[in-house]
Amino acid sequence: MATNATMTIRIDADLKRQAEAICEEMGLTMSAAVTIFTKRLVKDRAIPFRVTAGDPFYSETNQRHLQAAAQRMDAGTENTYIHS
């Protein structure tokens, strides 16, 4: 028989409340939900859902780059050439 272990994680308090409410609606505890996730992770050796970074255009790095380019253009120090 398997022995139980305790996991301690940090999570945003509001996110935790929302997740607990959803689990309660489903008749689950947070512990059961995490156990389901973990069993699937081990069985499939993969996260059981697709994890993506979203549209790279909106990444913080690209937004900083675009903001800096816009500031250079406003200052007249940036020249943009369009080749067709």
PDB file of C-alpha atoms in Angstrom:
ATOM      1  CA  MET A   1       0.000   0.000   0.000  1.00  0.00           C
ATOM      2  CA  ALA A   2       1.313   3.455  -0.918  1.00  0.00           C
ATOM      3  CA  THR A   3       2.174   5.888   1.822  1.00  0.00           C
ATOM      4  CA  ASN A   4       0.970   9.470   1.669  1.00  0.00           C
ATOM      5  CA  ALA A   5       3.278  12.458   1.321  1.00  0.00           C
ATOM      6  CA  THR A   6       2.596  16.139   1.860  1.00  0.00           C
ATOM      7  CA  MET A   7       3.258  18.793  -0.799  1.00  0.00           C
ATOM      8  CA  THR A   8       3.563  22.477   0.044  1.00  0.00           C
ATOM      9  CA  ILE A   9       3.145  24.916  -2.857  1.00  0.00           C
ATOM     10  CA  ARG A  10       2.783  28.670  -3.224  1.00  0.00           C
ATOM     11  CA  ILE A  11      -0.148  29.926  -5.272  1.00  0.00           C
ATOM     12  CA  ASP A  12      -2.020  33.208  -5.618  1.00  0.00           C
ATOM     13  CA  ALA A  13      -4.708  33.330  -2.910  1.00  0.00           C
ATOM     14  CA  ASP A  14      -7.489  34.358  -5.304  1.00  0.00           C
ATOM     15  CA  LEU A  15      -6.544  31.637  -7.775  1.00  0.00           C
ATOM     16  CA  LYS A  16      -6.650  29.101  -4.931  1.00  0.00           C
ATOM     17  CA  ARG A  17     -10.125  30.258  -3.862  1.00  0.00           C
ATOM     18  CA  GLN A  18     -11.413  30.001  -7.426  1.00  0.00           C
ATOM     19  CA  ALA A  19      -9.928  26.525  -7.883  1.00  0.00           C
ATOM     20  CA  GLU A  20     -11.372  25.337  -4.564  1.00  0.00           C
ATOM     21  CA  ALA A  21     -14.824  26.585  -5.586  1.00  0.00           C
ATOM     22  CA  ILE A  22     -14.645  24.744  -8.911  1.00  0.00           C
ATOM     23  CA  CYS A  23     -13.412  21.569  -7.212  1.00  0.00           C
ATOM     24  CA  GLU A  24     -16.273  21.812  -4.710  1.00  0.00           C
ATOM     25  CA  GLU A  25     -18.781  22.095  -7.576  1.00  0.00           C
ATOM     26  CA  MET A  26     -17.260  18.907  -9.008  1.00  0.00           C
ATOM     27  CA  GLY A  27     -17.343  17.121  -5.666  1.00  0.00           C
ATOM     28  CA  LEU A  28     -13.554  17.105  -5.369  1.00  0.00           C
ATOM     29  CA  THR A  29     -11.064  18.405  -2.869  1.00  0.00           C
ATOM     30  CA  MET A  30      -8.010  20.318  -4.037  1.00  0.00           C
ATOM     31  CA  SER A  31      -5.959  17.358  -2.846  1.00  0.00           C
ATOM     32  CA  ALA A  32      -7.942  15.015  -5.104  1.00  0.00           C
ATOM     33  CA  ALA A  33      -7.572  17.386  -8.068  1.00  0.00           C
ATOM     34  CA  VAL A  34      -3.803  17.625  -7.580  1.00  0.00           C
ATOM     35  CA  THR A  35      -3.617  13.838  -7.221  1.00  0.00           C
ATOM     36  CA  ILE A  36      -5.512  13.395 -10.509  1.00  0.00           C
ATOM     37  CA  PHE A  37      -3.123  15.823 -12.222  1.00  0.00           C
ATOM     38  CA  THR A  38      -0.058  14.102 -10.747  1.00  0.00           C
ATOM     39  CA  LYS A  39      -1.214  10.586 -11.667  1.00  0.00           C
ATOM     40  CA  ARG A  40      -1.809  11.687 -15.256  1.00  0.00           C
ATOM     41  CA  LEU A  41       1.577  13.454 -15.343  1.00  0.00           C
ATOM     42  CA  VAL A  42       3.314  10.250 -14.251  1.00  0.00           C
ATOM     43  CA  LYS A  43       1.255   7.965 -16.522  1.00  0.00           C
ATOM     44  CA  ASP A  44       1.798  10.063 -19.667  1.00  0.00           C
ATOM     45  CA  ARG A  45       5.192  11.512 -18.689  1.00  0.00           C
ATOM     46  CA  ALA A  46       3.823  14.858 -19.869  1.00  0.00           C
ATOM     47  CA  ILE A  47       1.697  17.709 -18.584  1.00  0.00           C
ATOM     48  CA  PRO A  48      -1.904  16.621 -19.298  1.00  0.00           C
ATOM     49  CA  PHE A  49      -2.770  19.776 -21.207  1.00  0.00           C
ATOM     50  CA  ARG A  50      -1.080  21.983 -23.775  1.00  0.00           C
ATOM     51  CA  VAL A  51       1.155  24.681 -22.305  1.00  0.00           C
ATOM     52  CA  THR A  52       1.831  27.567 -24.674  1.00  0.00           C
ATOM     53  CA  ALA A  53       3.410  30.963 -24.438  1.00  0.00           C
ATOM     54  CA  GLY A  54       0.650  32.597 -26.449  1.00  0.00           C
ATOM     55  CA  ASP A  55       1.204  35.005 -29.307  1.00  0.00           C
ATOM     56  CA  PRO A  56       4.898  36.056 -29.224  1.00  0.00           C
ATOM     57  CA  PHE A  57       3.921  39.508 -30.506  1.00  0.00           C
ATOM     58  CA  TYR A  58       2.503  40.281 -27.062  1.00  0.00           C
ATOM     59  CA  SER A  59       5.483  38.945 -25.096  1.00  0.00           C
ATOM     60  CA  GLU A  60       7.072  41.358 -22.626  1.00  0.00           C
ATOM     61  CA  THR A  61      10.346  41.238 -24.562  1.00  0.00           C
ATOM     62  CA  ASN A  62       8.736  42.151 -27.875  1.00  0.00           C
ATOM     63  CA  GLN A  63       6.581  44.862 -26.303  1.00  0.00           C
ATOM     64  CA  ARG A  64       9.713  46.457 -24.749  1.00  0.00           C
ATOM     65  CA  HIS A  65      11.453  46.279 -28.144  1.00  0.00           C
ATOM     66  CA  LEU A  66       8.483  47.908 -29.893  1.00  0.00           C
ATOM     67  CA  GLN A  67       8.203  50.620 -27.234  1.00  0.00           C
ATOM     68  CA  ALA A  68      11.911  51.441 -27.544  1.00  0.00           C
ATOM     69  CA  ALA A  69      11.649  51.571 -31.352  1.00  0.00           C
ATOM     70  CA  ALA A  70       8.601  53.867 -31.120  1.00  0.00           C
ATOM     71  CA  GLN A  71      10.492  56.180 -28.752  1.00  0.00           C
ATOM     72  CA  ARG A  72      13.462  56.293 -31.145  1.00  0.00           C
ATOM     73  CA  MET A  73      11.111  57.060 -34.038  1.00  0.00           C
ATOM     74  CA  ASP A  74       9.447  59.837 -32.017  1.00  0.00           C
ATOM     75  CA  ALA A  75      12.889  61.255 -31.211  1.00  0.00           C
ATOM     76  CA  GLY A  76      13.893  61.089 -34.877  1.00  0.00           C
ATOM     77  CA  THR A  77      16.767  58.697 -34.223  1.00  0.00           C
ATOM     78  CA  GLU A  78      15.160  55.650 -35.846  1.00  0.00           C
ATOM     79  CA  ASN A  79      14.897  55.209 -39.593  1.00  0.00           C
ATOM     80  CA  THR A  80      12.702  52.487 -41.004  1.00  0.00           C
ATOM     81  CA  TYR A  81      13.205  51.329 -44.548  1.00  0.00           C
ATOM     82  CA  ILE A  82      10.658  49.181 -46.292  1.00  0.00           C
ATOM     83  CA  HIS A  83      12.035  47.071 -49.112  1.00  0.00           C
ATOM     84  CA  SER A  84       9.634  45.701 -51.661  1.00  0.00           C
TER      85      SER A  84
END
